[in-house]
JSON list of C-alpha atoms in Angstrom, two decimals:
[
{"chain": "A", "resi": 1, "resn": "UNK", "atom": "CA", "xyz": [-41.84, 21.51, -17.30]},
{"chain": "A", "resi": 2, "resn": "UNK", "atom": "CA", "xyz": [-41.44, 21.16, -21.37]},
{"chain": "A", "resi": 3, "resn": "UNK", "atom": "CA", "xyz": [-38.59, 20.29, -23.98]},
{"chain": "A", "resi": 4, "resn": "UNK", "atom": "CA", "xyz": [-38.35, 19.27, -27.54]},
{"chain": "A", "resi": 5, "resn": "UNK", "atom": "CA", "xyz": [-38.19, 15.52, -27.45]},
{"chain": "A", "resi": 6, "resn": "UNK", "atom": "CA", "xyz": [-35.02, 15.62, -29.36]},
{"chain": "A", "resi": 7, "resn": "UNK", "atom": "CA", "xyz": [-33.19, 17.74, -26.58]},
{"chain": "A", "resi": 8, "resn": "UNK", "atom": "CA", "xyz": [-34.74, 15.13, -24.18]},
{"chain": "A", "resi": 9, "resn": "UNK", "atom": "CA", "xyz": [-33.26, 12.15, -26.20]},
{"chain": "A", "resi": 10, "resn": "UNK", "atom": "CA", "xyz": [-30.02, 13.70, -25.67]},
{"chain": "A", "resi": 11, "resn": "UNK", "atom": "CA", "xyz": [-30.24, 13.79, -22.18]},
{"chain": "A", "resi": 12, "resn": "UNK", "atom": "CA", "xyz": [-29.63, 9.80, -23.05]},
{"chain": "A", "resi": 13, "resn": "UNK", "atom": "CA", "xyz": [-26.47, 10.66, -23.96]},
{"chain": "A", "resi": 14, "resn": "UNK", "atom": "CA", "xyz": [-25.57, 12.73, -21.46]},
{"chain": "A", "resi": 15, "resn": "UNK", "atom": "CA", "xyz": [-27.01, 9.79, -18.97]},
{"chain": "A", "resi": 16, "resn": "UNK", "atom": "CA", "xyz": [-24.39, 7.15, -20.46]},
{"chain": "A", "resi": 17, "resn": "UNK", "atom": "CA", "xyz": [-21.15, 10.05, -20.28]},
{"chain": "A", "resi": 18, "resn": "UNK", "atom": "CA", "xyz": [-22.16, 10.30, -16.68]},
{"chain": "A", "resi": 19, "resn": "UNK", "atom": "CA", "xyz": [-22.49, 6.94, -16.06]},
{"chain": "A", "resi": 20, "resn": "UNK", "atom": "CA", "xyz": [-18.82, 6.11, -17.43]},
{"chain": "A", "resi": 21, "resn": "UNK", "atom": "CA", "xyz": [-17.46, 9.09, -15.55]},
{"chain": "A", "resi": 22, "resn": "UNK", "atom": "CA", "xyz": [-18.67, 7.36, -12.78]},
{"chain": "A", "resi": 23, "resn": "UNK", "atom": "CA", "xyz": [-17.18, 3.84, -13.62]},
{"chain": "A", "resi": 24, "resn": "UNK", "atom": "CA", "xyz": [-14.11, 6.35, -14.11]},
{"chain": "A", "resi": 25, "resn": "UNK", "atom": "CA", "xyz": [-13.92, 7.70, -10.32]},
{"chain": "A", "resi": 26, "resn": "UNK", "atom": "CA", "xyz": [-14.79, 4.07, -9.08]},
{"chain": "A", "resi": 27, "resn": "UNK", "atom": "CA", "xyz": [-11.82, 2.61, -10.70]},
{"chain": "A", "resi": 28, "resn": "UNK", "atom": "CA", "xyz": [-9.60, 5.86, -10.29]},
{"chain": "A", "resi": 29, "resn": "UNK", "atom": "CA", "xyz": [-10.69, 4.89, -6.07]},
{"chain": "A", "resi": 30, "resn": "UNK", "atom": "CA", "xyz": [-10.06, 0.98, -6.64]},
{"chain": "A", "resi": 31, "resn": "UNK", "atom": "CA", "xyz": [-7.02, 0.97, -8.66]},
{"chain": "A", "resi": 32, "resn": "UNK", "atom": "CA", "xyz": [-5.27, -2.76, -8.27]},
{"chain": "A", "resi": 33, "resn": "UNK", "atom": "CA", "xyz": [-1.87, -0.76, -7.51]},
{"chain": "A", "resi": 34, "resn": "UNK", "atom": "CA", "xyz": [-3.23, 0.50, -4.34]},
{"chain": "A", "resi": 35, "resn": "UNK", "atom": "CA", "xyz": [-4.10, -3.04, -2.93]},
{"chain": "A", "resi": 36, "resn": "UNK", "atom": "CA", "xyz": [-0.72, -4.19, -4.36]},
{"chain": "A", "resi": 37, "resn": "UNK", "atom": "CA", "xyz": [1.29, -1.55, -2.71]},
{"chain": "A", "resi": 38, "resn": "UNK", "atom": "CA", "xyz": [-0.41, -1.63, 0.72]},
{"chain": "A", "resi": 39, "resn": "UNK", "atom": "CA", "xyz": [0.43, -5.03, 0.90]},
{"chain": "A", "resi": 40, "resn": "UNK", "atom": "CA", "xyz": [3.79, -4.35, -0.13]},
{"chain": "A", "resi": 41, "resn": "UNK", "atom": "CA", "xyz": [3.37, -1.48, 2.34]},
{"chain": "A", "resi": 42, "resn": "UNK", "atom": "CA", "xyz": [2.93, -3.83, 5.20]},
{"chain": "A", "resi": 43, "resn": "UNK", "atom": "CA", "xyz": [6.04, -6.58, 4.24]},
{"chain": "A", "resi": 44, "resn": "UNK", "atom": "CA", "xyz": [8.24, -3.73, 4.17]},
{"chain": "A", "resi": 45, "resn": "UNK", "atom": "CA", "xyz": [7.37, -2.21, 7.83]},
{"chain": "A", "resi": 46, "resn": "UNK", "atom": "CA", "xyz": [7.65, -6.06, 9.56]},
{"chain": "A", "resi": 47, "resn": "UNK", "atom": "CA", "xyz": [11.00, -6.23, 7.42]},
{"chain": "A", "resi": 48, "resn": "UNK", "atom": "CA", "xyz": [12.07, -2.80, 8.66]},
{"chain": "A", "resi": 49, "resn": "UNK", "atom": "CA", "xyz": [11.35, -3.91, 12.29]},
{"chain": "A", "resi": 50, "resn": "UNK", "atom": "CA", "xyz": [12.96, -7.16, 12.29]},
{"chain": "A", "resi": 51, "resn": "UNK", "atom": "CA", "xyz": [16.45, -5.52, 10.35]},
{"chain": "A", "resi": 52, "resn": "UNK", "atom": "CA", "xyz": [16.20, -3.24, 13.63]},
{"chain": "A", "resi": 53, "resn": "UNK", "atom": "CA", "xyz": [15.98, -6.34, 15.69]},
{"chain": "A", "resi": 54, "resn": "UNK", "atom": "CA", "xyz": [18.64, -7.60, 13.87]},
{"chain": "A", "resi": 55, "resn": "UNK", "atom": "CA", "xyz": [20.56, -5.02, 14.30]},
{"chain": "A", "resi": 56, "resn": "UNK", "atom": "CA", "xyz": [19.90, -4.55, 17.88]},
{"chain": "A", "resi": 57, "resn": "UNK", "atom": "CA", "xyz": [21.42, -7.94, 18.26]},
{"chain": "A", "resi": 58, "resn": "UNK", "atom": "CA", "xyz": [24.29, -7.86, 16.28]},
{"chain": "A", "resi": 59, "resn": "UNK", "atom": "CA", "xyz": [25.19, -4.82, 18.37]},
{"chain": "A", "resi": 60, "resn": "UNK", "atom": "CA", "xyz": [24.61, -6.74, 21.72]},
{"chain": "A", "resi": 61, "resn": "UNK", "atom": "CA", "xyz": [26.89, -9.45, 20.68]},
{"chain": "A", "resi": 62, "resn": "UNK", "atom": "CA", "xyz": [29.53, -7.24, 19.35]},
{"chain": "A", "resi": 63, "resn": "UNK", "atom": "CA", "xyz": [29.62, -5.07, 22.15]},
{"chain": "A", "resi": 64, "resn": "UNK", "atom": "CA", "xyz": [30.02, -8.54, 24.31]},
{"chain": "A", "resi": 65, "resn": "UNK", "atom": "CA", "xyz": [32.89, -9.37, 22.38]},
{"chain": "A", "resi": 66, "resn": "UNK", "atom": "CA", "xyz": [34.46, -5.90, 22.64]},
{"chain": "A", "resi": 67, "resn": "UNK", "atom": "CA", "xyz": [34.25, -6.34, 26.42]},
{"chain": "A", "resi": 68, "resn": "UNK", "atom": "CA", "xyz": [35.64, -10.29, 26.88]},
{"chain": "A", "resi": 69, "resn": "UNK", "atom": "CA", "xyz": [38.32, -8.76, 24.80]},
{"chain": "A", "resi": 70, "resn": "UNK", "atom": "CA", "xyz": [38.95, -6.22, 26.98]},
{"chain": "A", "resi": 71, "resn": "UNK", "atom": "CA", "xyz": [38.97, -9.16, 29.48]},
{"chain": "A", "resi": 72, "resn": "UNK", "atom": "CA", "xyz": [41.00, -11.73, 27.52]},
{"chain": "A", "resi": 73, "resn": "UNK", "atom": "CA", "xyz": [43.74, -9.73, 26.22]},
{"chain": "A", "resi": 74, "resn": "UNK", "atom": "CA", "xyz": [45.07, -8.51, 29.53]},
{"chain": "A", "resi": 75, "resn": "UNK", "atom": "CA", "xyz": [45.28, -12.42, 30.54]},
{"chain": "A", "resi": 76, "resn": "UNK", "atom": "CA", "xyz": [47.06, -13.71, 27.32]},
{"chain": "A", "resi": 77, "resn": "UNK", "atom": "CA", "xyz": [49.62, -10.83, 28.18]},
{"chain": "A", "resi": 78, "resn": "UNK", "atom": "CA", "xyz": [49.90, -12.15, 31.65]},
{"chain": "A", "resi": 79, "resn": "UNK", "atom": "CA", "xyz": [50.06, -15.73, 30.80]},
{"chain": "A", "resi": 80, "resn": "UNK", "atom": "CA", "xyz": [52.66, -14.86, 28.57]},
{"chain": "A", "resi": 81, "resn": "UNK", "atom": "CA", "xyz": [54.42, -12.73, 30.62]},
{"chain": "A", "resi": 82, "resn": "UNK", "atom": "CA", "xyz": [54.20, -15.51, 33.46]},
{"chain": "A", "resi": 83, "resn": "UNK", "atom": "CA", "xyz": [55.23, -18.51, 30.76]},
{"chain": "A", "resi": 84, "resn": "UNK", "atom": "CA", "xyz": [58.18, -16.44, 29.78]},
{"chain": "A", "resi": 85, "resn": "UNK", "atom": "CA", "xyz": [59.73, -16.21, 33.63]},
{"chain": "A", "resi": 86, "resn": "UNK", "atom": "CA", "xyz": [59.26, -19.50, 33.76]},
{"chain": "A", "resi": 87, "resn": "UNK", "atom": "CA", "xyz": [60.89, -20.81, 30.82]},
{"chain": "A", "resi": 88, "resn": "UNK", "atom": "CA", "xyz": [63.57, -18.19, 31.30]},
{"chain": "A", "resi": 89, "resn": "UNK", "atom": "CA", "xyz": [64.75, -19.81, 35.11]},
{"chain": "A", "resi": 90, "resn": "UNK", "atom": "CA", "xyz": [65.04, -17.09, 36.30]},
{"chain": "A", "resi": 91, "resn": "UNK", "atom": "CA", "xyz": [62.65, -18.18, 39.46]},
{"chain": "A", "resi": 92, "resn": "UNK", "atom": "CA", "xyz": [64.79, -20.05, 41.77]},
{"chain": "A", "resi": 93, "resn": "UNK", "atom": "CA", "xyz": [62.38, -19.99, 44.81]},
{"chain": "A", "resi": 94, "resn": "UNK", "atom": "CA", "xyz": [60.29, -23.13, 44.88]},
{"chain": "A", "resi": 95, "resn": "UNK", "atom": "CA", "xyz": [57.71, -21.48, 46.58]},
{"chain": "A", "resi": 96, "resn": "UNK", "atom": "CA", "xyz": [57.84, -18.55, 43.74]},
{"chain": "A", "resi": 97, "resn": "UNK", "atom": "CA", "xyz": [57.77, -20.89, 41.09]},
{"chain": "A", "resi": 98, "resn": "UNK", "atom": "CA", "xyz": [54.14, -22.80, 42.59]},
{"chain": "A", "resi": 99, "resn": "UNK", "atom": "CA", "xyz": [52.57, -19.65, 42.71]},
{"chain": "A", "resi": 100, "resn": "UNK", "atom": "CA", "xyz": [53.12, -18.26, 38.93]},
{"chain": "A", "resi": 101, "resn": "UNK", "atom": "CA", "xyz": [52.86, -22.10, 37.47]},
{"chain": "A", "resi": 102, "resn": "UNK", "atom": "CA", "xyz": [49.27, -22.16, 39.70]},
{"chain": "A", "resi": 103, "resn": "UNK", "atom": "CA", "xyz": [48.20, -18.78, 38.50]},
{"chain": "A", "resi": 104, "resn": "UNK", "atom": "CA", "xyz": [49.72, -19.89, 34.74]},
{"chain": "A", "resi": 105, "resn": "UNK", "atom": "CA", "xyz": [47.04, -22.13, 35.14]},
{"chain": "A", "resi": 106, "resn": "UNK", "atom": "CA", "xyz": [44.11, -20.39, 36.17]},
{"chain": "A", "resi": 107, "resn": "UNK", "atom": "CA", "xyz": [44.92, -18.05, 33.33]},
{"chain": "A", "resi": 108, "resn": "UNK", "atom": "CA", "xyz": [44.92, -20.50, 30.94]},
{"chain": "A", "resi": 109, "resn": "UNK", "atom": "CA", "xyz": [41.56, -21.62, 32.08]},
{"chain": "A", "resi": 110, "resn": "UNK", "atom": "CA", "xyz": [40.83, -17.90, 32.31]},
{"chain": "A", "resi": 111, "resn": "UNK", "atom": "CA", "xyz": [41.69, -17.57, 28.82]},
{"chain": "A", "resi": 112, "resn": "UNK", "atom": "CA", "xyz": [39.64, -20.48, 27.38]},
{"chain": "A", "resi": 113, "resn": "UNK", "atom": "CA", "xyz": [36.20, -19.79, 28.76]},
{"chain": "A", "resi": 114, "resn": "UNK", "atom": "CA", "xyz": [36.90, -15.98, 27.67]},
{"chain": "A", "resi": 115, "resn": "UNK", "atom": "CA", "xyz": [37.94, -17.32, 23.73]},
{"chain": "A", "resi": 116, "resn": "UNK", "atom": "CA", "xyz": [34.91, -19.55, 24.00]},
{"chain": "A", "resi": 117, "resn": "UNK", "atom": "CA", "xyz": [32.59, -17.11, 25.48]},
{"chain": "A", "resi": 118, "resn": "UNK", "atom": "CA", "xyz": [34.23, -14.39, 22.33]},
{"chain": "A", "resi": 119, "resn": "UNK", "atom": "CA", "xyz": [33.70, -17.41, 19.82]},
{"chain": "A", "resi": 120, "resn": "UNK", "atom": "CA", "xyz": [30.25, -17.31, 20.91]},
{"chain": "A", "resi": 121, "resn": "UNK", "atom": "CA", "xyz": [29.47, -14.12, 20.72]},
{"chain": "A", "resi": 122, "resn": "UNK", "atom": "CA", "xyz": [31.27, -13.26, 17.91]},
{"chain": "A", "resi": 123, "resn": "UNK", "atom": "CA", "xyz": [28.86, -16.00, 15.74]},
{"chain": "A", "resi": 124, "resn": "UNK", "atom": "CA", "xyz": [26.20, -14.15, 17.03]},
{"chain": "A", "resi": 125, "resn": "UNK", "atom": "CA", "xyz": [27.37, -11.18, 15.19]},
{"chain": "A", "resi": 126, "resn": "UNK", "atom": "CA", "xyz": [27.95, -13.07, 12.08]},
{"chain": "A", "resi": 127, "resn": "UNK", "atom": "CA", "xyz": [24.39, -14.67, 12.34]},
{"chain": "A", "resi": 128, "resn": "UNK", "atom": "CA", "xyz": [22.89, -10.91, 13.09]},
{"chain": "A", "resi": 129, "resn": "UNK", "atom": "CA", "xyz": [24.72, -9.75, 10.21]},
{"chain": "A", "resi": 130, "resn": "UNK", "atom": "CA", "xyz": [23.68, -12.51, 7.31]},
{"chain": "A", "resi": 131, "resn": "UNK", "atom": "CA", "xyz": [20.16, -11.75, 8.76]},
{"chain": "A", "resi": 132, "resn": "UNK", "atom": "CA", "xyz": [20.32, -8.02, 8.88]},
{"chain": "A", "resi": 133, "resn": "UNK", "atom": "CA", "xyz": [21.65, -8.39, 4.82]},
{"chain": "A", "resi": 134, "resn": "UNK", "atom": "CA", "xyz": [19.18, -10.85, 3.82]},
{"chain": "A", "resi": 135, "resn": "UNK", "atom": "CA", "xyz": [16.43, -9.08, 5.47]},
{"chain": "A", "resi": 136, "resn": "UNK", "atom": "CA", "xyz": [17.72, -5.40, 4.09]},
{"chain": "A", "resi": 137, "resn": "UNK", "atom": "CA", "xyz": [18.37, -7.41, 0.31]},
{"chain": "A", "resi": 138, "resn": "UNK", "atom": "CA", "xyz": [13.88, -8.39, 0.79]},
{"chain": "A", "resi": 139, "resn": "UNK", "atom": "CA", "xyz": [13.42, -4.90, 1.59]},
{"chain": "A", "resi": 140, "resn": "UNK", "atom": "CA", "xyz": [14.97, -3.43, -0.92]},
{"chain": "A", "resi": 141, "resn": "UNK", "atom": "CA", "xyz": [13.50, -5.65, -3.61]},
{"chain": "A", "resi": 142, "resn": "UNK", "atom": "CA", "xyz": [9.89, -4.93, -2.30]},
{"chain": "A", "resi": 143, "resn": "UNK", "atom": "CA", "xyz": [10.93, -1.03, -2.74]},
{"chain": "A", "resi": 144, "resn": "UNK", "atom": "CA", "xyz": [11.97, -1.49, -6.39]},
{"chain": "A", "resi": 145, "resn": "UNK", "atom": "CA", "xyz": [8.33, -3.50, -6.95]},
{"chain": "A", "resi": 146, "resn": "UNK", "atom": "CA", "xyz": [6.60, -0.63, -4.78]},
{"chain": "A", "resi": 147, "resn": "UNK", "atom": "CA", "xyz": [8.22, 2.11, -7.49]},
{"chain": "A", "resi": 148, "resn": "UNK", "atom": "CA", "xyz": [7.31, -0.28, -10.16]},
{"chain": "A", "resi": 149, "resn": "UNK", "atom": "CA", "xyz": [3.90, 0.18, -8.76]},
{"chain": "A", "resi": 150, "resn": "UNK", "atom": "CA", "xyz": [3.88, 3.29, -8.26]},
{"chain": "A", "resi": 151, "resn": "UNK", "atom": "CA", "xyz": [4.92, 4.11, -11.88]},
{"chain": "A", "resi": 152, "resn": "UNK", "atom": "CA", "xyz": [2.21, 1.97, -12.98]},
{"chain": "A", "resi": 153, "resn": "UNK", "atom": "CA", "xyz": [-0.36, 3.76, -10.91]},
{"chain": "A", "resi": 154, "resn": "UNK", "atom": "CA", "xyz": [0.75, 7.31, -12.03]},
{"chain": "A", "resi": 155, "resn": "UNK", "atom": "CA", "xyz": [0.45, 5.80, -15.85]},
{"chain": "A", "resi": 156, "resn": "UNK", "atom": "CA", "xyz": [-2.87, 4.36, -15.00]},
{"chain": "A", "resi": 157, "resn": "UNK", "atom": "CA", "xyz": [-4.33, 7.71, -13.53]},
{"chain": "A", "resi": 158, "resn": "UNK", "atom": "CA", "xyz": [-3.12, 9.97, -16.23]},
{"chain": "A", "resi": 159, "resn": "UNK", "atom": "CA", "xyz": [-4.95, 7.49, -18.74]},
{"chain": "A", "resi": 160, "resn": "UNK", "atom": "CA", "xyz": [-8.05, 7.50, -16.78]},
{"chain": "A", "resi": 161, "resn": "UNK", "atom": "CA", "xyz": [-7.83, 11.49, -15.92]},
{"chain": "A", "resi": 162, "resn": "UNK", "atom": "CA", "xyz": [-7.20, 11.62, -20.09]},
{"chain": "A", "resi": 163, "resn": "UNK", "atom": "CA", "xyz": [-10.72, 9.57, -20.65]},
{"chain": "A", "resi": 164, "resn": "UNK", "atom": "CA", "xyz": [-12.49, 11.46, -18.32]},
{"chain": "A", "resi": 165, "resn": "UNK", "atom": "CA", "xyz": [-10.93, 14.97, -19.60]},
{"chain": "A", "resi": 166, "resn": "UNK", "atom": "CA", "xyz": [-12.63, 13.40, -23.16]},
{"chain": "A", "resi": 167, "resn": "UNK", "atom": "CA", "xyz": [-15.82, 12.33, -21.76]},
{"chain": "A", "resi": 168, "resn": "UNK", "atom": "CA", "xyz": [-16.18, 15.80, -20.08]},
{"chain": "A", "resi": 169, "resn": "UNK", "atom": "CA", "xyz": [-16.08, 17.98, -23.43]},
{"chain": "A", "resi": 170, "resn": "UNK", "atom": "CA", "xyz": [-18.17, 16.02, -25.28]},
{"chain": "A", "resi": 171, "resn": "UNK", "atom": "CA", "xyz": [-20.71, 16.74, -22.30]},
{"chain": "A", "resi": 172, "resn": "UNK", "atom": "CA", "xyz": [-20.03, 19.77, -22.84]},
{"chain": "A", "resi": 173, "resn": "UNK", "atom": "CA", "xyz": [-20.45, 19.45, -26.22]},
{"chain": "A", "resi": 174, "resn": "UNK", "atom": "CA", "xyz": [-24.26, 18.27, -25.23]},
{"chain": "A", "resi": 175, "resn": "UNK", "atom": "CA", "xyz": [-25.51, 20.51, -22.56]},
{"chain": "A", "resi": 176, "resn": "UNK", "atom": "CA", "xyz": [-24.60, 24.01, -24.83]},
{"chain": "A", "resi": 177, "resn": "UNK", "atom": "CA", "xyz": [-27.23, 22.93, -26.72]},
{"chain": "A", "resi": 178, "resn": "UNK", "atom": "CA", "xyz": [-29.32, 22.03, -25.19]},
{"chain": "A", "resi": 179, "resn": "UNK", "atom": "CA", "xyz": [-31.97, 24.32, -23.25]},
{"chain": "A", "resi": 180, "resn": "UNK", "atom": "CA", "xyz": [-30.36, 25.65, -19.86]},
{"chain": "A", "resi": 181, "resn": "UNK", "atom": "CA", "xyz": [-33.57, 24.71, -17.50]},
{"chain": "A", "resi": 182, "resn": "UNK", "atom": "CA", "xyz": [-33.26, 21.03, -18.97]},
{"chain": "A", "resi": 183, "resn": "UNK", "atom": "CA", "xyz": [-29.88, 20.73, -18.00]},
{"chain": "A", "resi": 184, "resn": "UNK", "atom": "CA", "xyz": [-30.36, 21.82, -14.62]},
{"chain": "A", "resi": 185, "resn": "UNK", "atom": "CA", "xyz": [-33.37, 19.73, -14.00]},
{"chain": "A", "resi": 186, "resn": "UNK", "atom": "CA", "xyz": [-30.65, 16.95, -15.10]},
{"chain": "A", "resi": 187, "resn": "UNK", "atom": "CA", "xyz": [-27.84, 17.88, -12.93]},
{"chain": "A", "resi": 188, "resn": "UNK", "atom": "CA", "xyz": [-30.10, 18.44, -9.93]},
{"chain": "A", "resi": 189, "resn": "UNK", "atom": "CA", "xyz": [-31.48, 15.06, -10.34]},
{"chain": "A", "resi": 190, "resn": "UNK", "atom": "CA", "xyz": [-28.06, 13.26, -11.01]},
{"chain": "A", "resi": 191, "resn": "UNK", "atom": "CA", "xyz": [-26.59, 15.02, -7.79]},
{"chain": "A", "resi": 192, "resn": "UNK", "atom": "CA", "xyz": [-29.91, 13.15, -5.71]},
{"chain": "A", "resi": 193, "resn": "UNK", "atom": "CA", "xyz": [-29.39, 9.66, -7.37]},
{"chain": "A", "resi": 194, "resn": "UNK", "atom": "CA", "xyz": [-25.29, 10.20, -7.57]},
{"chain": "A", "resi": 195, "resn": "UNK", "atom": "CA", "xyz": [-25.17, 8.69, -10.87]},
{"chain": "A", "resi": 196, "resn": "UNK", "atom": "CA", "xyz": [-27.48, 9.94, -13.57]},
{"chain": "A", "resi": 197, "resn": "UNK", "atom": "CA", "xyz": [-30.37, 12.33, -14.01]},
{"chain": "A", "resi": 198, "resn": "UNK", "atom": "CA", "xyz": [-32.17, 10.61, -16.87]},
{"chain": "A", "resi": 199, "resn": "UNK", "atom": "CA", "xyz": [-33.23, 7.09, -18.20]},
{"chain": "A", "resi": 200, "resn": "UNK", "atom": "CA", "xyz": [-35.08, 5.98, -21.00]},
{"chain": "A", "resi": 201, "resn": "UNK", "atom": "CA", "xyz": [-38.43, 4.75, -20.61]},
{"chain": "A", "resi": 202, "resn": "UNK", "atom": "CA", "xyz": [-37.89, 1.23, -21.80]},
{"chain": "A", "resi": 203, "resn": "UNK", "atom": "CA", "xyz": [-40.79, -1.71, -22.20]},
{"chain": "A", "resi": 204, "resn": "UNK", "atom": "CA", "xyz": [-42.73, 0.23, -19.51]},
{"chain": "A", "resi": 205, "resn": "UNK", "atom": "CA", "xyz": [-39.89, 0.11, -17.01]},
{"chain": "A", "resi": 206, "resn": "UNK", "atom": "CA", "xyz": [-37.63, 3.09, -16.00]},
{"chain": "A", "resi": 207, "resn": "UNK", "atom": "CA", "xyz": [-34.16, 2.18, -17.23]},
{"chain": "A", "resi": 208, "resn": "UNK", "atom": "CA", "xyz": [-32.09, 3.87, -14.02]},
{"chain": "A", "resi": 209, "resn": "UNK", "atom": "CA", "xyz": [-33.97, 2.20, -11.19]},
{"chain": "A", "resi": 210, "resn": "UNK", "atom": "CA", "xyz": [-35.93, -1.01, -12.96]},
{"chain": "A", "resi": 211, "resn": "UNK", "atom": "CA", "xyz": [-39.24, 0.04, -11.93]},
{"chain": "A", "resi": 212, "resn": "UNK", "atom": "CA", "xyz": [-42.44, -0.93, -13.69]},
{"chain": "A", "resi": 213, "resn": "UNK", "atom": "CA", "xyz": [-44.72, 1.60, -14.46]},
{"chain": "A", "resi": 214, "resn": "UNK", "atom": "CA", "xyz": [-48.58, 0.67, -13.78]},
{"chain": "A", "resi": 215, "resn": "UNK", "atom": "CA", "xyz": [-51.14, 0.77, -16.27]},
{"chain": "A", "resi": 216, "resn": "UNK", "atom": "CA", "xyz": [-52.59, 3.56, -15.18]},
{"chain": "A", "resi": 217, "resn": "UNK", "atom": "CA", "xyz": [-49.22, 5.28, -15.32]},
{"chain": "A", "resi": 218, "resn": "UNK", "atom": "CA", "xyz": [-48.83, 4.63, -18.66]},
{"chain": "A", "resi": 219, "resn": "UNK", "atom": "CA", "xyz": [-51.96, 5.82, -19.84]},
{"chain": "A", "resi": 220, "resn": "UNK", "atom": "CA", "xyz": [-51.85, 8.76, -18.38]},
{"chain": "A", "resi": 221, "resn": "UNK", "atom": "CA", "xyz": [-47.92, 9.14, -19.96]},
{"chain": "A", "resi": 222, "resn": "UNK", "atom": "CA", "xyz": [-49.48, 8.19, -23.74]},
{"chain": "A", "resi": 223, "resn": "UNK", "atom": "CA", "xyz": [-52.09, 11.23, -22.93]},
{"chain": "A", "resi": 224, "resn": "UNK", "atom": "CA", "xyz": [-49.45, 13.74, -22.30]},
{"chain": "A", "resi": 225, "resn": "UNK", "atom": "CA", "xyz": [-47.71, 15.70, -25.41]},
{"chain": "A", "resi": 226, "resn": "UNK", "atom": "CA", "xyz": [-44.48, 14.52, -26.39]},
{"chain": "A", "resi": 227, "resn": "UNK", "atom": "CA", "xyz": [-42.95, 18.05, -24.97]},
{"chain": "A", "resi": 228, "resn": "UNK", "atom": "CA", "xyz": [-43.78, 17.22, -21.33]},
{"chain": "A", "resi": 229, "resn": "UNK", "atom": "CA", "xyz": [-40.81, 16.34, -19.23]},
{"chain": "A", "resi": 230, "resn": "UNK", "atom": "CA", "xyz": [-41.83, 12.95, -17.43]},
{"chain": "A", "resi": 231, "resn": "UNK", "atom": "CA", "xyz": [-40.08, 12.16, -13.87]},
{"chain": "A", "resi": 232, "resn": "UNK", "atom": "CA", "xyz": [-40.24, 8.26, -12.46]},
{"chain": "A", "resi": 233, "resn": "UNK", "atom": "CA", "xyz": [-42.00, 7.96, -9.19]},
{"chain": "A", "resi": 234, "resn": "UNK", "atom": "CA", "xyz": [-39.45, 5.59, -7.77]},
{"chain": "A", "resi": 235, "resn": "UNK", "atom": "CA", "xyz": [-35.96, 7.61, -8.61]},
{"chain": "A", "resi": 236, "resn": "UNK", "atom": "CA", "xyz": [-36.88, 10.51, -9.74]},
{"chain": "A", "resi": 237, "resn": "UNK", "atom": "CA", "xyz": [-35.00, 10.68, -13.39]},
{"chain": "A", "resi": 238, "resn": "UNK", "atom": "CA", "xyz": [-36.25, 12.07, -16.19]},
{"chain": "A", "resi": 239, "resn": "UNK", "atom": "CA", "xyz": [-37.95, 9.72, -17.95]},
{"chain": "A", "resi": 240, "resn": "UNK", "atom": "CA", "xyz": [-37.24, 9.93, -21.75]},
{"chain": "A", "resi": 241, "resn": "UNK", "atom": "CA", "xyz": [-39.82, 8.34, -24.26]},
{"chain": "A", "resi": 242, "resn": "UNK", "atom": "CA", "xyz": [-38.44, 6.56, -27.29]},
{"chain": "A", "resi": 243, "resn": "UNK", "atom": "CA", "xyz": [-39.92, 3.81, -29.92]},
{"chain": "A", "resi": 244, "resn": "UNK", "atom": "CA", "xyz": [-38.87, 1.56, -27.14]},
{"chain": "A", "resi": 245, "resn": "UNK", "atom": "CA", "xyz": [-41.15, 2.60, -24.43]},
{"chain": "A", "resi": 246, "resn": "UNK", "atom": "CA", "xyz": [-44.08, 0.37, -25.08]},
{"chain": "A", "resi": 247, "resn": "UNK", "atom": "CA", "xyz": [-46.76, 3.70, -24.65]}
]
């Protein structure tokens, strides 16, 4: 293929733009906000599990309080009735009085035991409620951080997209004035390399892959017409000759 040397040199501008586009794409795929969001999401999920566990403990403890109260209230009421009967003097039978006083002592022990169990369960309710509140507050703070990061990430993406759009416009301005077959070759090579389709032949090296051109090949290149489109044997890029090429 042949192309005007000035058109070939414009390929270097195209390659520069494509390099920037690749860098922008890489930056978009590796935004620091994404890593931070991932780390925060892991913490948020862990806190959600702890919140659920605290809620379960609180529910279990509250259920125990409720069960104890179902036994405790009737025991207190029966104790109060028995004590009232004893204090009223209405019981004349010594045997009956002894039976009631024995029951009173039993009920007092029963009430004391149940109150201890109730207090312990209520303490567990309070502790679980405190943990639930603390974990919920921590999760809320993390969610606030995540929302702020999402905004930053959206702004970063928008900024990158603005740069990409500008570069694409500049790229189009270049390709519009270059020979169609030259652009087609460049794009084909760029697709193969995953980056650029052309590089400067500078100081006897390919600016794309860094391959040093041997003397025989340099002599062959020097003998070619300036409009001949050269290719690197290593990476396949179009080699663009300049005053710095060393040939």
